[in-house]
Structure formats: C-alpha cells, structure tokens
Amino acid sequence: MVQTRRRAGRMGARQIYQTLKDQIMERVYGVDGLLPSSRALAGELGVSRTTVTVAYEQLAAEGFIEVRHGARPRVAGAAVERGRVRAVSRPSSRNLRLSRFGERLRQDLPRWTEPPRGLLANFRYGDLSPADFPILAWKRAMVSALNRRPERLAYENPCGSLRLRTALQGYLWRSRRVRCDVDQIVIVNGSQQGLDLCARLLLDAGDRFVMEDPGYLMARHAFSATGAIAVPIPVDKDGLETERLAAVEARLAYVTPSHQYPLGGVLPIGRRHQLLVWAARADAYVIEDDYDSEYRYDTKPVPPLHALEGSGNVVYLGTVSKTLSPTLRIGYLVVPAGLRSLFSAAKQTMDRHTPQIEQEALATMLESGAYERHVRRVRRRNAERRQALLDALHHWFGDRIRIDGADAGLHVVAWFRDLTRENETVLIETARSKGVGIYPVSALFDRRGQGRRRRAEVVGLVMGFAALDVRQIERGCKLLVQAVDDVVPRRRKLDQNKA
C-alpha cells in the first residue's frame, strides 16, 4: 500500500503516480506482484477513485504496470528489470561518508551470492534438505508455544527464554559434556550474531586474533570489522598447529576443534590443552565454534575445550542451523560467568532478544526428546549421503583425488591431483555448464598465510552433501568427472604449447 497516509488529503493523480512508480522500481511489490485495486487505494488515501484511475492509466501507458478489466493491476516485470539495470549502470557521484567500521567493511566485503537454481547437483556446503526438516514435530511445538498465552506481550530477557536455556543446559551436558549454569547461556540469532557479539566485546582496533588457515570466512569478517588484525595459523590433518602459538601475541583465538572447517581435522586432546595453556598465558579468549558436532561417523567424540580444565576463558558457540534449519536463526553462547551481564547488555542493545515463539518451540522439542530423536534420524540420513559421496568419488576418480575431513560433519574436501589452481575457474564454469555446482577451498585460505602455500598446487573442492539425495550425489559425481576430463586435455595442450 502507498505509504503516504499523512499527506493523503493533498495527493493528486501525479503524486500517486510518482509514489507508485518509485515503489515499483524499489520492488516493494516484487517483480510481478499485484497492486491494490483502484477502489481500495482510493479508500486508503482518501481521494476519489477517478484520481487513482488516472495515476494507474499513466503507469500502464509507460509500461510499469499491466491492467486487465476486472483484475487488480500487476507490476510489469520487464520494466522493473530495465530500471534496475539503469540504476546499476549509473554509479552515484556522491561521496559516501562512512564510519571506520563501515570503511573496513567496504574494503573487505563479505559477498552474498544468490544460490544457483536448476542445477542437477549442487554440492554447496551449508544447505540442508527440506525433506529432513521435522515439520510435524516443529508444528506441534509452535502450536504448543502459541497456546502458552503470556500474561502480557512485552520485551523479555535479552539472554533468552529461561525455559530454553534450561533445556539447553541439560542437552549440552548429555550430548557434549558441557557443564554450565543457566545464566551463562545467551540465545543469539544464529552463530553469526554470536561471533559479532564476541568481536564487539573482546576486540579493539589494532588487536590481533588467531584464525585457522584455511578457516571460516564469516568469522574473520566479523573480527576484522572491529579493526583487529588476523594472525593466520596453518592447520594440518589434526587441526590447528598449536605449537606455532608460542610466539603469537593475540587477544582472541577462533577455532573449530571438533571438526575443523573446512579440512575436517579433529584437534587432539594434547593440542587442546596446549591451546588453553597459551590462552591463559596470553590472557586471551578462545571462541570454540562447535558448529556441526552432532555429525560424527567414524570417530569418537573428543571433549570440547569448554569441558576441559583451564577453560575459564572459553566462549562456546553452538547453533541449530546444521540440525534443524539455517533459516531459523537460533544459536547460543556459553560465556564465562564473569561476562554474562556484559553479553546480556550487548544483546539487549543490538536487538532486545531473539524471537520468543521460536525459542519456546525449540524448548518444547528439547524437553520432549523430539529434538534428539530428530538429530539421530538426520545423522543416519547424512551418514548414507556421506557414504554415497565417498563411494561415487572413489568410483569415478580412483587415485586421482585425495579426500580430507570425511569422519564427521556435512562436507568433505576433495583434492584433484590432475588439476592445478590455474584450472580452478575453468573447472567451476565447465561443471556449472553440466548442471553441477562446485566450490573451491582456495577461497577459505588467508592470502598472507603459510597454509595457502601448502595447498596452492592443486584444486580442492569443499563438497557439501546434506541437501542432496543419493541419486543426485551419484549423478553429480558422474558429471563432475566429465567436467574434469574436459579440463585436463585443455591443460595438457596449454602445457605442450608452453614447452
């Protein structure tokens, strides 16, 4: 609806036309959505229906809307696209004045790319299968939460629902041996908000923070946006090379010890103690991102850092994005007791609190055991997908590839011995033309880090499997080998020409 209620009494056809045109170009109604009927809009604006009709006729004459007798006007998608192209191609000459935070973001922007549609197999990590979502259990939990009519509609505790935090306390002890008080748990809008809170509260401009190399880019972006400086530390088959920390001064270390992202190593207990000793000596915090610890296949769980002696400065980060859905945006922090009030105040300042109904629904699933039953079910399904991927890769590629990180999680890393990094872009484009989405591990290395030089010689792909069924996985690998075989002769021909 046209957002001009305060000026409605003075609006004429020209003003209505201009307002609607602006809203159409801003996609308020989508690329082909319906506008209000002339009668409804006239009543909303307090003008005659004739005035609105004149505005609609002008929009139709200029190709912004399509009108049919007896139907509501519809946005003309082609006009919206033309306007968008013109807007993109005409950069603003106005100098943007930003804060230092804004300037840092502009210099190192995290890139959002629209997921490709219509692929036969998309090995994009982080996607889950809609078929795995427990629709009936979640629906019952949401209905239960809605039926718990509160005494009032009001802002709640910024740390989150007491009921959910109590349920999480029990779940974390049962599943991960994490022992904590309820007051140490802070509910956040997904792990990314948890990282942002840690960045804002624990880092200043000029501070140094340790990052696994390769590692999770969105964590690095969150910390770097404060003006802090990344110290990339290489990882090997066992995770972070903690012996390198002895010479490092830093305020914070971000680690994924249960399943290193992306290479998949599980940090041995000795290295875990070494990391905690370093943190204590350096008076540094450790952010332990336990992002997919529910998925273990051929490996026994190692106690999380938070469960070990000397973990008083560990912030434990968890999420339901890998078990339920990334669209829910529910995560949690377990913070040191001395920081509880500070994290609570920061959460309140940012957004008051995480949506309450979803919190209550998750609490219902945890209390009833439905959540853990769901986790066991999707763990079995993803174990089948993982095995299908490993079998297909070995069948089609044999010893032409090496696979890392297959013992846990929802992805593997495949290294292609036939292809150097120079072939990476061509391989991605060739695979895409065959209907296969693939994603290079090279993007996760720090450009300055030592770890990058180790893997620079061959193409590596992060291959997620949780959104695919077995047939898609098998077909995707068959098409991928065709793409690789298309690229390899090209590479050999170029090498011969150089020789």
C-alpha positions as MATLAB code, in Angstrom:
seq = 'MVQTRRRAGRMGARQIYQTLKDQIMERVYGVDGLLPSSRALAGELGVSRTTVTVAYEQLAAEGFIEVRHGARPRVAGAAVERGRVRAVSRPSSRNLRLSRFGERLRQDLPRWTEPPRGLLANFRYGDLSPADFPILAWKRAMVSALNRRPERLAYENPCGSLRLRTALQGYLWRSRRVRCDVDQIVIVNGSQQGLDLCARLLLDAGDRFVMEDPGYLMARHAFSATGAIAVPIPVDKDGLETERLAAVEARLAYVTPSHQYPLGGVLPIGRRHQLLVWAARADAYVIEDDYDSEYRYDTKPVPPLHALEGSGNVVYLGTVSKTLSPTLRIGYLVVPAGLRSLFSAAKQTMDRHTPQIEQEALATMLESGAYERHVRRVRRRNAERRQALLDALHHWFGDRIRIDGADAGLHVVAWFRDLTRENETVLIETARSKGVGIYPVSALFDRRGQGRRRRAEVVGLVMGFAALDVRQIERGCKLLVQAVDDVVPRRRKLDQNKA';
ca = [
       0.000    0.000    0.000;
       1.219    3.511   -0.737;
       3.000    4.789    2.376;
       1.741    8.407    2.295;
      -1.103    8.424    4.803;
      -0.070   11.733    6.409;
      -0.202   13.551    3.049;
      -3.218   11.715    1.697;
      -5.570   14.681    1.802;
      -3.363   16.696   -0.556;
      -2.413   13.980   -3.005;
      -3.339   14.263   -6.635;
      -3.014   11.822   -9.511;
       0.542   12.951  -10.283;
       1.729   12.410   -6.724;
       0.112    8.991   -6.551;
       1.677    8.059   -9.894;
       5.166    9.130   -8.773;
       4.906    7.360   -5.412;
       3.734    4.125   -7.003;
       6.418    4.330   -9.673;
       9.127    4.725   -7.036;
       7.778    1.787   -5.056;
       7.578   -0.382   -8.179;
      11.216    0.360   -9.029;
      12.226   -0.404   -5.438;
      10.472   -3.778   -5.793;
       8.030   -3.110   -2.970;
       5.534   -5.209   -4.953;
       8.115   -7.676   -6.294;
       8.899   -8.141   -9.982;
       5.350   -9.139  -10.965;
       3.224   -8.535   -7.848;
      -0.291   -7.155   -7.588;
      -1.032   -3.536   -6.711;
      -4.130   -2.518   -4.710;
      -7.380   -2.162   -6.611;
      -8.316    1.417   -7.516;
     -11.231    1.266   -5.068;
      -9.068    0.005   -2.185;
      -6.294    2.534   -2.827;
      -8.747    5.424   -3.125;
     -10.253    4.474    0.232;
      -6.821    4.190    1.833;
      -5.678    7.604    0.563;
      -8.999    9.413    0.995;
      -9.194   10.501   -2.661;
     -11.652    9.813   -5.440;
     -11.430    6.587   -7.384;
     -11.056    8.658  -10.573;
      -7.850   10.215   -9.235;
      -6.333    6.782   -8.641;
      -7.522    5.551  -12.048;
      -5.727    8.433  -13.781;
      -2.487    7.517  -11.948;
      -2.868    3.854  -12.929;
      -3.527    4.756  -16.564;
      -0.298    6.775  -16.683;
       1.693    3.912  -15.156;
       0.188    1.496  -17.693;
       0.943    3.871  -20.592;
       4.608    3.985  -19.546;
       4.803    0.201  -19.198;
       5.203   -0.011  -15.436;
       2.015   -1.989  -14.818;
      -0.328   -4.257  -16.725;
      -4.080   -3.741  -16.367;
      -6.978   -6.001  -17.280;
     -10.666   -5.340  -16.835;
     -11.955   -6.729  -13.560;
      -8.478   -7.567  -12.193;
      -6.035   -5.752   -9.961;
      -3.099   -4.044  -11.723;
       0.072   -6.130  -11.903;
       3.705   -4.953  -11.987;
       5.315   -5.340  -15.417;
       8.457   -7.329  -14.633;
      10.327   -6.173  -17.742;
      10.045   -2.534  -16.678;
      11.437   -3.339  -13.241;
      14.422   -5.140  -14.771;
      15.138   -2.261  -17.159;
      15.062    0.187  -14.278;
      17.363   -2.000  -12.188;
      19.939   -2.236  -14.988;
      19.901    1.545  -15.431;
      20.343    2.048  -11.686;
      23.290   -0.368  -11.535;
      24.992    1.136  -14.567;
      24.711    4.708  -13.244;
      27.016    4.933  -10.211;
      26.397    7.710   -7.739;
      28.770   10.650   -7.902;
      28.081   11.449   -4.249;
      30.932   10.712   -1.869;
      29.773    8.355    0.850;
      30.943    9.264    4.331;
      31.199    6.168    6.468;
      32.398    5.309    9.939;
      35.684    3.462   10.345;
      33.632    0.280   10.798;
      31.834    0.997    7.524;
      35.084    1.717    5.700;
      36.606   -1.536    6.929;
      33.570   -3.439    5.722;
      33.716   -1.716    2.355;
      37.373   -2.691    1.923;
      36.715   -6.359    2.744;
      33.075   -7.004    1.941;
      31.603  -10.407    2.730;
      29.971  -11.418   -0.528;
      26.417  -12.703   -0.709;
      25.800  -14.657   -3.893;
      22.379  -15.900   -4.897;
      22.371  -19.732   -4.816;
      22.224  -21.089   -8.375;
      18.889  -22.578   -9.395;
      18.082  -25.540  -11.595;
      21.296  -27.497  -11.057;
      21.208  -31.279  -11.230;
      23.524  -31.495   -8.225;
      24.678  -28.579   -6.086;
      27.481  -29.508   -3.681;
      27.138  -26.208   -1.813;
      28.076  -26.521    1.840;
      25.599  -25.278    4.452;
      22.411  -26.230    2.602;
      20.124  -28.839    4.162;
      17.450  -30.997    2.594;
      13.910  -29.669    3.189;
      12.824  -33.313    3.440;
      14.881  -33.634    6.643;
      13.098  -30.847    8.492;
      10.788  -32.280   11.204;
       7.668  -30.486   10.018;
       5.153  -32.276   12.242;
       7.284  -32.033   15.390;
       8.056  -28.350   14.751;
       4.407  -27.588   14.001;
       3.298  -29.234   17.251;
       5.981  -27.318   19.144;
       4.943  -23.997   17.580;
       1.271  -24.639   18.371;
       2.227  -25.508   21.931;
       4.245  -22.291   22.194;
       1.342  -20.220   20.832;
      -1.090  -21.872   23.230;
       1.063  -20.812   26.161;
      -0.570  -17.404   26.155;
       1.646  -14.997   28.104;
       0.300  -12.640   30.731;
       1.409   -9.745   28.559;
       3.171   -9.045   25.268;
       6.420   -7.468   26.397;
      10.164   -7.450   25.888;
      11.792  -10.459   27.511;
      15.187  -11.332   28.974;
      17.854  -10.436   26.364;
      19.730  -13.659   27.238;
      16.751  -15.646   26.015;
      13.889  -17.742   27.308;
      14.664  -19.240   30.714;
      12.833  -22.384   29.613;
      15.016  -22.772   26.512;
      18.239  -22.047   28.355;
      17.343  -24.629   30.997;
      16.582  -27.200   28.288;
      19.856  -26.388   26.507;
      21.794  -26.744   29.748;
      20.633  -30.351   30.019;
      21.150  -31.074   26.315;
      24.708  -29.722   26.289;
      25.611  -31.875   29.283;
      24.083  -35.016   27.747;
      25.468  -34.547   24.244;
      28.787  -32.711   24.740;
      29.613  -32.897   28.462;
      29.490  -29.111   28.646;
      28.767  -28.166   32.249;
      27.491  -24.634   32.812;
      24.980  -22.551   34.753;
      21.798  -21.457   33.019;
      22.869  -17.831   33.421;
      25.957  -18.477   31.273;
      23.820  -19.310   28.214;
      22.908  -16.483   25.831;
      20.475  -17.175   22.978;
      21.518  -15.443   19.751;
      20.215  -15.095   16.198;
      22.418  -17.790   14.738;
      26.141  -18.293   15.164;
      26.944  -15.142   13.180;
      25.387  -12.890   15.796;
      27.298  -14.827   18.433;
      30.540  -14.094   16.579;
      29.592  -10.437   16.209;
      28.925  -10.118   19.945;
      32.310  -11.670   20.716;
      34.031   -9.359   18.245;
      32.435   -6.210   19.672;
      33.076   -7.107   23.301;
      36.509   -8.738   23.152;
      38.426   -6.913   20.393;
      39.550   -3.354   19.693;
      41.098   -1.832   16.586;
      44.726   -2.916   16.348;
      44.262   -6.068   18.470;
      45.386   -9.371   16.958;
      43.264  -12.503   16.682;
      44.224  -16.043   15.683;
      42.402  -17.658   12.755;
      42.732  -21.178   11.410;
      44.161  -21.142    7.870;
      42.131  -22.147    5.960;
      39.136  -21.208    8.056;
      35.626  -19.819    8.301;
      35.481  -16.540    6.371;
      32.441  -15.081    8.130;
      34.232  -15.342   11.479;
      37.225  -13.495   10.052;
      34.939  -10.793    8.626;
      33.225  -10.325   11.992;
      36.513   -9.914   13.848;
      38.262   -7.822   11.175;
      35.353   -5.362   11.066;
      36.384   -4.173   14.543;
      39.760   -3.124   13.149;
      41.523   -6.119   14.685;
      44.249   -7.889   12.699;
      44.099  -11.563   11.739;
      47.021  -13.863   12.544;
      46.577  -16.911   10.273;
      47.880  -20.175   11.752;
      48.079  -23.208    9.437;
      46.075  -26.356   10.045;
      47.050  -29.928    9.232;
      45.166  -33.239    9.332;
      44.712  -32.789   13.109;
      43.528  -29.181   13.034;
      45.236  -26.040   14.316;
      49.025  -26.340   14.649;
      49.019  -25.138   18.238;
      52.807  -25.348   18.637;
      53.004  -22.219   16.466;
      51.131  -20.203   19.103;
      54.141  -19.906   21.429;
      55.442  -16.859   19.562;
      52.000  -15.298   18.978;
      50.550  -12.422   20.982;
      46.813  -12.090   20.428;
      43.657  -11.182   22.310;
      41.494  -13.942   20.878;
      41.653  -17.249   19.001;
      38.825  -18.640   16.882;
      38.865  -22.431   16.464;
      36.670  -25.295   15.231;
      38.299  -28.143   17.199;
      35.598  -30.811   16.867;
      35.612  -30.675   13.055;
      37.964  -28.100   11.585;
      36.301  -26.045    8.878;
      36.961  -26.785    6.089;
      39.664  -29.506    6.194;
      37.904  -31.628    8.814;
      40.655  -32.392   11.343;
      39.710  -33.211   14.954;
      42.011  -31.398   17.377;
      43.773  -33.996   19.608;
      43.490  -33.669   23.355;
      47.153  -32.684   23.655;
      46.732  -29.751   21.288;
      43.573  -28.706   23.109;
      45.473  -28.407   26.372;
      48.279  -26.589   24.541;
      45.756  -24.054   23.197;
      44.254  -23.486   26.656;
      47.693  -23.026   28.233;
      48.581  -20.447   25.570;
      45.280  -18.603   26.131;
      45.865  -18.447   29.887;
      49.408  -17.113   29.464;
      48.345  -14.574   26.825;
      45.219  -13.581   28.778;
      43.298  -14.297   25.579;
      39.820  -15.619   24.897;
      39.122  -18.721   22.831;
      35.972  -18.889   20.696;
      35.091  -22.571   20.307;
      32.730  -22.940   17.349;
      31.063  -26.352   17.712;
      29.083  -25.856   14.522;
      28.349  -29.464   13.478;
      29.432  -31.718   16.343;
      26.171  -33.713   16.084;
      27.536  -35.428   12.970;
      30.206  -37.983   13.846;
      30.621  -41.142   11.786;
      33.988  -42.894   12.105;
      35.403  -41.002   15.043;
      34.786  -40.926   18.775;
      33.970  -37.517   20.252;
      36.790  -35.635   21.933;
      35.703  -33.462   24.882;
      35.140  -29.858   23.831;
      37.529  -27.204   25.079;
      34.801  -25.891   27.364;
      34.710  -29.228   29.223;
      38.467  -29.293   29.931;
      40.395  -27.965   32.899;
      41.582  -24.403   32.381;
      38.690  -23.406   30.134;
      37.637  -20.352   32.135;
      38.207  -18.027   29.180;
      36.479  -20.195   26.533;
      33.307  -18.969   24.820;
      31.391  -21.968   23.454;
      29.271  -21.351   20.342;
      26.524  -23.666   19.075;
      23.643  -23.500   16.614;
      20.664  -25.426   15.238;
      21.492  -24.331   11.676;
      23.021  -27.742   10.870;
      20.374  -29.839   12.653;
      17.067  -28.044   12.011;
      17.492  -25.206    9.513;
      19.730  -22.184    8.877;
      16.544  -20.187    8.245;
      15.529  -20.375   11.933;
      18.473  -18.207   13.084;
      18.781  -19.727   16.542;
      22.155  -20.186   18.172;
      23.624  -19.976   21.660;
      26.740  -18.907   23.503;
      28.062  -20.341   26.756;
      30.090  -17.451   28.144;
      32.436  -17.206   31.148;
      30.430  -16.386   34.276;
      32.136  -13.020   34.673;
      30.992  -11.905   31.210;
      27.335  -12.895   31.498;
      25.980   -9.422   32.346;
      28.124   -7.812   29.635;
      26.888  -10.171   26.906;
      23.323   -9.655   28.142;
      23.665   -5.874   27.869;
      25.216   -6.124   24.396;
      22.451   -8.440   23.189;
      19.814   -6.059   24.539;
      21.469   -3.136   22.761;
      21.611   -4.972   19.438;
      18.077   -6.334   19.131;
      16.472   -6.735   22.578;
      16.157  -10.516   22.256;
      15.752  -13.394   19.820;
      12.127  -14.088   18.674;
      10.307  -15.650   21.591;
       7.882  -18.050   19.889;
      10.685  -19.935   18.115;
      12.619  -20.138   21.387;
       9.631  -21.687   23.153;
       9.105  -24.136   20.287;
      12.730  -25.305   20.443;
      12.415  -25.648   24.221;
       9.369  -27.884   23.716;
      11.300  -30.130   21.307;
      14.257  -30.384   23.692;
      12.058  -31.144   26.714;
      10.054  -33.821   24.899;
      13.075  -35.563   23.385;
      11.829  -34.766   19.853;
      14.953  -32.751   19.054;
      17.363  -35.547   19.935;
      15.240  -38.101   18.052;
      15.401  -35.803   15.037;
      19.188  -35.461   15.360;
      19.613  -39.242   15.429;
      17.410  -39.574   12.331;
      19.223  -36.939   10.252;
      22.575  -38.299   11.405;
      21.651  -41.649    9.847;
      20.470  -39.986    6.641;
      23.593  -37.888    6.328;
      25.774  -40.920    7.017;
      24.124  -42.553    3.969;
      24.716  -39.439    1.857;
      28.320  -39.209    3.015;
      28.951  -42.835    2.101;
      27.294  -42.354   -1.287;
      29.575  -39.372   -1.974;
      32.716  -41.222   -0.911;
      31.757  -44.266   -2.996;
      30.978  -42.154   -6.061;
      34.182  -40.116   -5.805;
      36.295  -43.255   -5.425;
      34.438  -44.968   -8.278;
      34.837  -42.131  -10.795;
      38.209  -40.709   -9.754;
      40.096  -43.515   -8.030;
      43.562  -42.363   -7.008;
      43.211  -39.114   -8.964;
      41.850  -37.480   -5.816;
      42.527  -37.352   -2.090;
      39.690  -36.800    0.387;
      40.001  -34.972    3.724;
      37.554  -34.497    6.585;
      35.227  -37.439    5.934;
      34.973  -38.686    9.532;
      32.478  -36.061   10.688;
      30.320  -33.159    9.566;
      28.301  -32.435    6.437;
      31.067  -31.943    3.871;
      34.338  -33.365    2.625;
      37.270  -31.729    0.858;
      38.371  -33.400   -2.400;
      41.834  -32.575   -3.780;
      42.247  -33.188   -7.549;
      45.775  -34.275   -8.408;
      45.224  -33.737  -12.158;
      44.393  -30.036  -11.835;
      46.470  -27.096  -10.729;
      44.978  -23.930   -9.266;
      45.251  -22.315  -12.713;
      42.446  -24.647  -13.845;
      40.085  -23.813  -10.967;
      37.898  -21.191  -12.654;
      37.608  -23.216  -15.867;
      36.617  -26.315  -13.892;
      33.905  -24.425  -11.974;
      32.458  -22.999  -15.191;
      32.639  -26.337  -17.020;
      30.918  -28.161  -14.148;
      28.237  -25.466  -13.955;
      27.524  -25.871  -17.679;
      26.851  -29.556  -16.980;
      24.491  -28.758  -14.106;
      26.883  -29.275  -11.173;
      27.676  -26.647   -8.534;
      31.182  -26.880   -7.035;
      33.042  -24.567   -4.642;
      36.828  -24.165   -4.228;
      38.612  -24.435   -0.893;
      41.097  -21.783   -2.069;
      38.660  -19.004   -1.101;
      38.982  -20.022    2.568;
      42.742  -19.508    2.807;
      44.193  -16.264    4.114;
      46.093  -14.593    1.282;
      49.036  -13.903    3.601;
      49.033  -17.217    5.449;
      51.524  -20.069    5.282;
      48.716  -22.577    4.905;
      47.806  -21.203    1.479;
      51.193  -22.094    0.030;
      50.766  -25.705    1.108;
      47.630  -26.226   -0.972;
      48.301  -23.847   -3.841;
      49.447  -26.553   -6.222;
      46.161  -28.436   -6.808;
      42.434  -27.740   -6.982;
      40.487  -28.529   -3.820;
      36.682  -28.539   -3.554;
      34.512  -28.230   -0.447;
      31.717  -30.690   -1.231;
      28.581  -30.471    0.902;
      26.120  -33.349    0.698;
      23.344  -32.675    3.239;
      20.932  -31.139    0.697;
      21.215  -33.964   -1.861;
      19.740  -37.422   -2.181;
      21.833  -40.441   -3.138;
      20.836  -40.317   -6.807;
      21.768  -36.644   -7.095;
      25.135  -37.332   -5.467;
      25.906  -40.190   -7.843;
      24.805  -38.246  -10.911;
      26.677  -35.134   -9.771;
      29.944  -37.072   -9.402;
      29.471  -38.664  -12.839;
      29.035  -35.217  -14.394;
      31.932  -33.832  -12.360;
      34.355  -36.413  -13.751;
      33.221  -35.420  -17.242;
      33.997  -31.784  -16.396;
      37.429  -32.706  -15.039;
      38.171  -34.795  -18.135;
      37.159  -31.845  -20.316;
      39.568  -29.544  -18.465;
      42.561  -31.889  -18.196;
      43.185  -32.201  -22.004;
      42.963  -28.420  -22.276;
      45.566  -28.082  -19.561;
      47.879  -30.610  -21.214;
      47.555  -28.814  -24.530;
      48.464  -25.475  -22.926;
      51.471  -27.101  -21.210;
      52.631  -28.535  -24.545;
      52.296  -25.139  -26.209;
      54.353  -23.519  -23.432;
      57.024  -26.180  -23.869;
];
